[in-house]
Amino acid sequence: MLKTNKDKLVIQSVQGKIHSPAMGPSPYRISHDGKPMILHGVGGITYNFQIGDSCMDLIGDHVEPGVSMRNEDKMENQALMVLSCVGNEAKVVSGDAKGAKGFVTGMHGGIEHVLVYFPQQDLEKMAINDTILIKANGQGLRIEGHEDVLVMNLDPNLFEKLEIKENENGELEVPIVTEIPAHLMGSGIGSSTSLSGDYDITTGDEEAVKEYGIDKLRFGDLVLLKDCDNTYGRQYLKGSVTVGVVVHSNCILAGHGPGVTGLISCKTSKIKGIKTEDANIAKYLGVK
């Protein structure tokens, strides 16, 4: 097993509330081919789509699986977004579902939501404004001997469950479901940091969607982004590699699509994706 500095990392509470879906004066969204549509989108409690389910075969836009939470204090929400890591334990601390436990599945930029998985029986007891506490742990995680690789937004225990291996060439082999070329990355590119939020795989080109298996993507899938550097923000860099997790659904807007929260990035090609059909955090975290 790869050695990390996990024993030196801080575990600290961050907290927010289940955030209601919201709409502006006009409820319409304009699709990339010019059609006005009214659809379910971000926020709230999504009952019938969770990690492991298709993020493409549904009628919605930027849909977030499970529970969407945030803190209305902007500075506290910044800490919630940046310090929360995929796989962190989440616990409901108010309302009828008090005591229920789940885990973080991703962070969605723009709306600034942290997304959390809970079992179905707990979702049925939850309500808008219920408070959730997260044991934030993972930022600052490093792999011994691979200081040029940035690990981000990833719980140390989940990192170990991914069973990332170092091959004979000193490369890190990471399970993924597919590889995405840099020219398909859209909304969110150019952000100053990848330690918060996500950016989107664009889906306006139907041939590319099929060619790269984007049409088969699920919430929680691990994907490799080729020539995508996420070490200091998000940019194109030939030879760089980022592995991330799919956090929200496909979108109808131009330049948008399923969102990816970055987990591991390097400016060189020392990260190798190993195609694995079930490379989804639902498997690694024991969700049936």
Short mmCIF file of C-alpha atoms in Angstrom, two decimals, residues 22-276:
data_model
loop_
_atom_site.label_atom_id
_atom_site.label_comp_id
_atom_site.label_asym_id
_atom_site.label_seq_id
_atom_site.Cartn_x
_atom_site.Cartn_y
_atom_site.Cartn_z
CA ALA A 22 -34.50 27.86 -5.97
CA MET A 23 -35.51 29.60 -9.20
CA GLY A 24 -35.18 33.12 -10.56
CA PRO A 25 -38.00 35.23 -12.05
CA SER A 26 -37.86 33.17 -15.24
CA PRO A 27 -37.91 29.41 -14.66
CA TYR A 28 -36.67 28.64 -18.19
CA ARG A 29 -33.24 27.33 -19.13
CA ILE A 30 -32.14 27.58 -22.76
CA SER A 31 -30.61 24.37 -24.15
CA HIS A 32 -27.48 24.33 -26.34
CA ASP A 33 -29.75 23.90 -29.36
CA GLY A 34 -32.01 26.84 -28.46
CA LYS A 35 -34.94 25.18 -26.70
CA PRO A 36 -36.44 26.80 -23.58
CA MET A 37 -37.07 24.14 -20.91
CA ILE A 38 -38.28 23.94 -17.31
CA LEU A 39 -36.49 21.20 -15.39
CA HIS A 40 -35.57 20.01 -11.92
CA GLY A 41 -32.08 21.20 -11.02
CA VAL A 42 -29.81 21.82 -8.05
CA GLY A 43 -30.66 21.70 -4.36
CA GLY A 44 -33.01 19.90 -2.00
CA ILE A 45 -33.26 16.18 -1.38
CA THR A 46 -33.17 14.04 -4.52
CA TYR A 47 -34.94 10.82 -3.61
CA ASN A 48 -34.62 8.66 -6.71
CA PHE A 49 -31.07 9.29 -7.96
CA GLN A 50 -28.00 8.41 -5.90
CA ILE A 51 -24.36 7.55 -6.52
CA GLY A 52 -24.18 4.49 -8.75
CA ASP A 53 -27.19 5.65 -10.80
CA SER A 54 -26.99 7.09 -14.32
CA CYS A 55 -26.21 10.81 -14.40
CA MET A 56 -27.19 10.97 -18.08
CA ASP A 57 -30.46 9.07 -18.41
CA LEU A 58 -32.73 11.44 -16.46
CA ILE A 59 -34.85 14.50 -17.16
CA GLY A 60 -33.14 17.33 -15.31
CA ASP A 61 -30.32 19.88 -15.36
CA HIS A 62 -27.34 19.89 -12.95
CA VAL A 63 -29.26 17.47 -10.73
CA GLU A 64 -27.39 16.67 -7.50
CA PRO A 65 -27.83 13.11 -6.14
CA GLY A 66 -28.93 12.62 -2.53
CA VAL A 67 -28.74 15.69 -0.29
CA SER A 68 -27.55 19.19 -1.23
CA MET A 69 -26.27 21.33 1.64
CA ARG A 70 -24.64 24.69 2.24
CA ASN A 71 -24.11 27.34 4.91
CA GLU A 72 -25.72 30.74 4.30
CA ASP A 73 -22.77 32.52 5.94
CA LYS A 74 -20.43 32.98 2.95
CA MET A 75 -17.18 32.56 4.87
CA GLU A 76 -18.45 29.49 6.69
CA ASN A 77 -19.70 28.05 3.41
CA GLN A 78 -16.27 28.61 1.87
CA ALA A 79 -14.80 26.47 4.65
CA LEU A 80 -17.53 23.87 4.10
CA MET A 81 -16.76 23.73 0.37
CA VAL A 82 -12.96 23.69 0.64
CA LEU A 83 -12.45 21.47 3.68
CA SER A 84 -15.09 18.82 2.92
CA CYS A 85 -13.64 15.84 1.06
CA VAL A 86 -15.27 13.03 -0.90
CA GLY A 87 -15.81 10.13 1.48
CA ASN A 88 -15.94 12.24 4.68
CA GLU A 89 -18.47 11.13 7.26
CA ALA A 90 -21.62 13.28 7.44
CA LYS A 91 -24.09 13.22 10.31
CA VAL A 92 -27.55 14.76 10.64
CA VAL A 93 -27.68 16.79 13.86
CA SER A 94 -31.24 18.17 13.76
CA GLY A 95 -34.71 17.12 12.68
CA ASP A 96 -36.45 13.74 12.47
CA ALA A 97 -33.38 12.09 10.90
CA LYS A 98 -31.06 13.24 13.69
CA GLY A 99 -28.22 10.73 14.13
CA ALA A 100 -28.35 9.43 10.55
CA LYS A 101 -24.92 9.00 8.96
CA GLY A 102 -23.78 9.27 5.36
CA PHE A 103 -20.78 10.59 3.45
CA VAL A 104 -19.75 13.38 1.10
CA THR A 105 -19.96 12.54 -2.62
CA GLY A 106 -18.72 15.79 -4.13
CA MET A 107 -18.73 19.57 -4.24
CA HIS A 108 -20.66 21.59 -6.84
CA GLY A 109 -19.23 25.00 -7.71
CA GLY A 110 -21.34 28.00 -8.69
CA ILE A 111 -24.25 27.03 -6.48
CA GLU A 112 -21.61 26.17 -3.82
CA HIS A 113 -23.21 22.96 -2.55
CA VAL A 114 -21.66 20.02 -0.76
CA LEU A 115 -23.38 16.80 -1.86
CA VAL A 116 -24.01 13.99 0.59
CA TYR A 117 -25.18 10.40 0.35
CA PHE A 118 -27.61 8.99 2.94
CA PRO A 119 -29.53 5.70 2.82
CA GLN A 120 -33.06 5.93 1.43
CA GLN A 121 -34.77 5.37 4.79
CA ASP A 122 -32.96 8.41 6.18
CA LEU A 123 -33.80 10.60 3.18
CA GLU A 124 -37.50 9.99 3.90
CA LYS A 125 -37.10 11.54 7.37
CA MET A 126 -35.19 14.63 6.24
CA ALA A 127 -36.46 18.12 5.49
CA ILE A 128 -35.16 21.39 4.06
CA ASN A 129 -33.02 23.23 6.66
CA ASP A 130 -32.06 20.10 8.61
CA THR A 131 -28.49 20.59 9.81
CA ILE A 132 -25.65 18.27 8.78
CA LEU A 133 -22.17 18.10 10.35
CA ILE A 134 -19.22 16.82 8.34
CA LYS A 135 -15.95 15.52 9.77
CA ALA A 136 -13.72 17.32 7.27
CA ASN A 137 -10.49 15.43 6.64
CA GLY A 138 -8.22 15.03 3.63
CA GLN A 139 -6.93 18.36 2.37
CA GLY A 140 -3.14 18.22 2.59
CA LEU A 141 -2.97 14.47 1.93
CA ARG A 142 0.31 13.55 0.21
CA ILE A 143 1.76 10.34 -1.18
CA GLU A 144 5.27 9.54 0.02
CA GLY A 145 7.71 9.62 -2.89
CA HIS A 146 5.16 11.31 -5.18
CA GLU A 147 5.30 14.91 -4.01
CA ASP A 148 4.58 16.10 -7.56
CA VAL A 149 1.11 14.52 -7.36
CA LEU A 150 -1.62 16.65 -5.78
CA VAL A 151 -4.21 14.68 -3.82
CA MET A 152 -7.25 16.86 -3.07
CA ASN A 153 -10.85 16.64 -1.93
CA LEU A 154 -10.32 12.99 -0.97
CA ASP A 155 -10.86 11.31 2.40
CA PRO A 156 -7.72 9.33 3.37
CA ASN A 157 -9.76 6.19 4.08
CA LEU A 158 -11.40 6.34 0.65
CA PHE A 159 -7.97 6.93 -0.91
CA GLU A 160 -6.80 3.64 0.56
CA LYS A 161 -9.92 1.80 -0.63
CA LEU A 162 -9.18 2.83 -4.22
CA GLU A 163 -6.11 0.54 -4.01
CA ILE A 164 -3.96 2.82 -6.14
CA LYS A 165 -0.75 1.02 -7.08
CA GLU A 166 2.73 2.13 -8.11
CA ASN A 167 3.92 0.18 -11.15
CA GLU A 168 7.47 -0.77 -12.13
CA ASN A 169 7.88 2.54 -13.97
CA GLY A 170 7.02 4.58 -10.87
CA GLU A 171 3.60 5.50 -12.26
CA LEU A 172 0.43 5.51 -10.17
CA GLU A 173 -2.31 3.22 -11.48
CA VAL A 174 -5.82 4.46 -10.64
CA PRO A 175 -9.14 2.72 -11.44
CA ILE A 176 -11.35 4.70 -13.86
CA VAL A 177 -14.37 4.03 -16.06
CA THR A 178 -13.25 6.18 -19.01
CA GLU A 179 -10.84 8.84 -20.27
CA ILE A 180 -12.05 12.30 -21.28
CA PRO A 181 -9.99 14.53 -23.63
CA ALA A 182 -9.24 18.10 -22.55
CA HIS A 183 -11.21 19.69 -25.39
CA LEU A 184 -14.45 18.38 -23.87
CA MET A 185 -13.95 20.13 -20.53
CA GLY A 186 -16.06 23.26 -20.14
CA SER A 187 -17.77 25.25 -17.40
CA GLY A 188 -15.44 25.75 -14.42
CA ILE A 189 -12.19 25.70 -16.38
CA GLY A 190 -9.94 28.59 -15.39
CA SER A 191 -10.95 28.50 -11.73
CA SER A 192 -8.20 29.63 -9.38
CA THR A 193 -8.31 26.41 -7.35
CA SER A 194 -9.50 22.83 -7.75
CA LEU A 195 -9.85 22.35 -3.99
CA SER A 196 -13.46 23.50 -4.22
CA GLY A 197 -16.30 22.76 -6.60
CA ASP A 198 -16.13 20.98 -9.96
CA TYR A 199 -15.99 21.50 -13.70
CA ASP A 200 -18.10 20.05 -16.48
CA ILE A 201 -17.66 17.54 -19.28
CA THR A 202 -19.44 19.19 -22.20
CA THR A 203 -22.09 17.11 -23.96
CA GLY A 204 -23.15 19.18 -26.95
CA ASP A 205 -21.45 16.82 -29.43
CA GLU A 206 -23.43 13.56 -29.60
CA GLU A 207 -20.67 11.64 -31.41
CA ALA A 208 -18.11 12.54 -28.74
CA VAL A 209 -20.57 11.62 -25.98
CA LYS A 210 -20.79 8.10 -27.41
CA GLU A 211 -17.13 7.79 -28.42
CA TYR A 212 -15.86 8.43 -24.88
CA GLY A 213 -18.61 6.56 -23.06
CA ILE A 214 -20.01 9.75 -21.52
CA ASP A 215 -23.55 8.50 -22.22
CA LYS A 216 -22.92 5.66 -19.76
CA LEU A 217 -21.57 7.76 -16.89
CA ARG A 218 -23.01 7.39 -13.38
CA PHE A 219 -22.96 9.57 -10.30
CA GLY A 220 -19.81 8.59 -8.41
CA ASP A 221 -17.85 7.28 -11.41
CA LEU A 222 -14.10 7.89 -11.46
CA VAL A 223 -12.89 9.43 -14.73
CA LEU A 224 -9.49 10.42 -16.10
CA LEU A 225 -9.18 13.88 -17.68
CA LYS A 226 -6.35 13.87 -20.25
CA ASP A 227 -4.12 16.93 -20.63
CA CYS A 228 -6.00 18.56 -17.74
CA ASP A 229 -3.91 20.18 -15.02
CA ASN A 230 -5.75 20.76 -11.72
CA THR A 231 -2.73 21.40 -9.49
CA TYR A 232 -3.13 25.22 -9.30
CA GLY A 233 -6.55 25.84 -10.74
CA ARG A 234 -7.92 24.20 -13.88
CA GLN A 235 -6.15 24.50 -17.23
CA TYR A 236 -5.07 22.66 -20.37
CA LEU A 237 -1.53 21.31 -20.14
CA LYS A 238 -0.31 18.68 -22.58
CA GLY A 239 0.73 15.51 -20.78
CA SER A 240 -0.92 16.40 -17.48
CA VAL A 241 -3.51 14.11 -15.90
CA THR A 242 -6.38 14.56 -13.45
CA VAL A 243 -8.61 11.87 -11.97
CA GLY A 244 -11.95 13.03 -10.60
CA VAL A 245 -15.40 11.87 -9.57
CA VAL A 246 -18.71 12.61 -11.31
CA VAL A 247 -20.81 14.68 -8.88
CA HIS A 248 -23.85 16.07 -10.73
CA SER A 249 -25.96 15.17 -13.73
CA ASN A 250 -25.82 16.13 -17.37
CA CYS A 251 -26.98 19.65 -18.30
CA ILE A 252 -28.78 21.15 -21.27
CA LEU A 253 -26.77 24.41 -21.29
CA ALA A 254 -23.99 25.02 -23.80
CA GLY A 255 -20.56 24.31 -22.31
CA HIS A 256 -22.01 22.22 -19.50
CA GLY A 257 -22.53 18.53 -18.69
CA PRO A 258 -21.80 16.09 -15.87
CA GLY A 259 -19.64 17.78 -13.22
CA VAL A 260 -16.30 16.39 -12.06
CA THR A 261 -14.67 17.14 -8.70
CA GLY A 262 -10.90 16.62 -8.97
CA LEU A 263 -9.25 14.08 -6.66
CA ILE A 264 -5.71 13.50 -7.98
CA SER A 265 -3.68 15.61 -10.42
CA CYS A 266 -0.16 15.80 -11.82
CA LYS A 267 1.50 18.03 -14.41
CA THR A 268 3.08 14.95 -16.01
CA SER A 269 1.68 11.64 -17.25
CA LYS A 270 2.70 9.57 -14.21
CA ILE A 271 -0.96 8.88 -13.37
CA LYS A 272 -2.28 5.95 -15.43
CA GLY A 273 -5.95 5.12 -15.64
CA ILE A 274 -6.86 1.44 -15.39
CA LYS A 275 -10.22 0.87 -17.09
CA THR A 276 -12.49 -0.73 -14.50
#
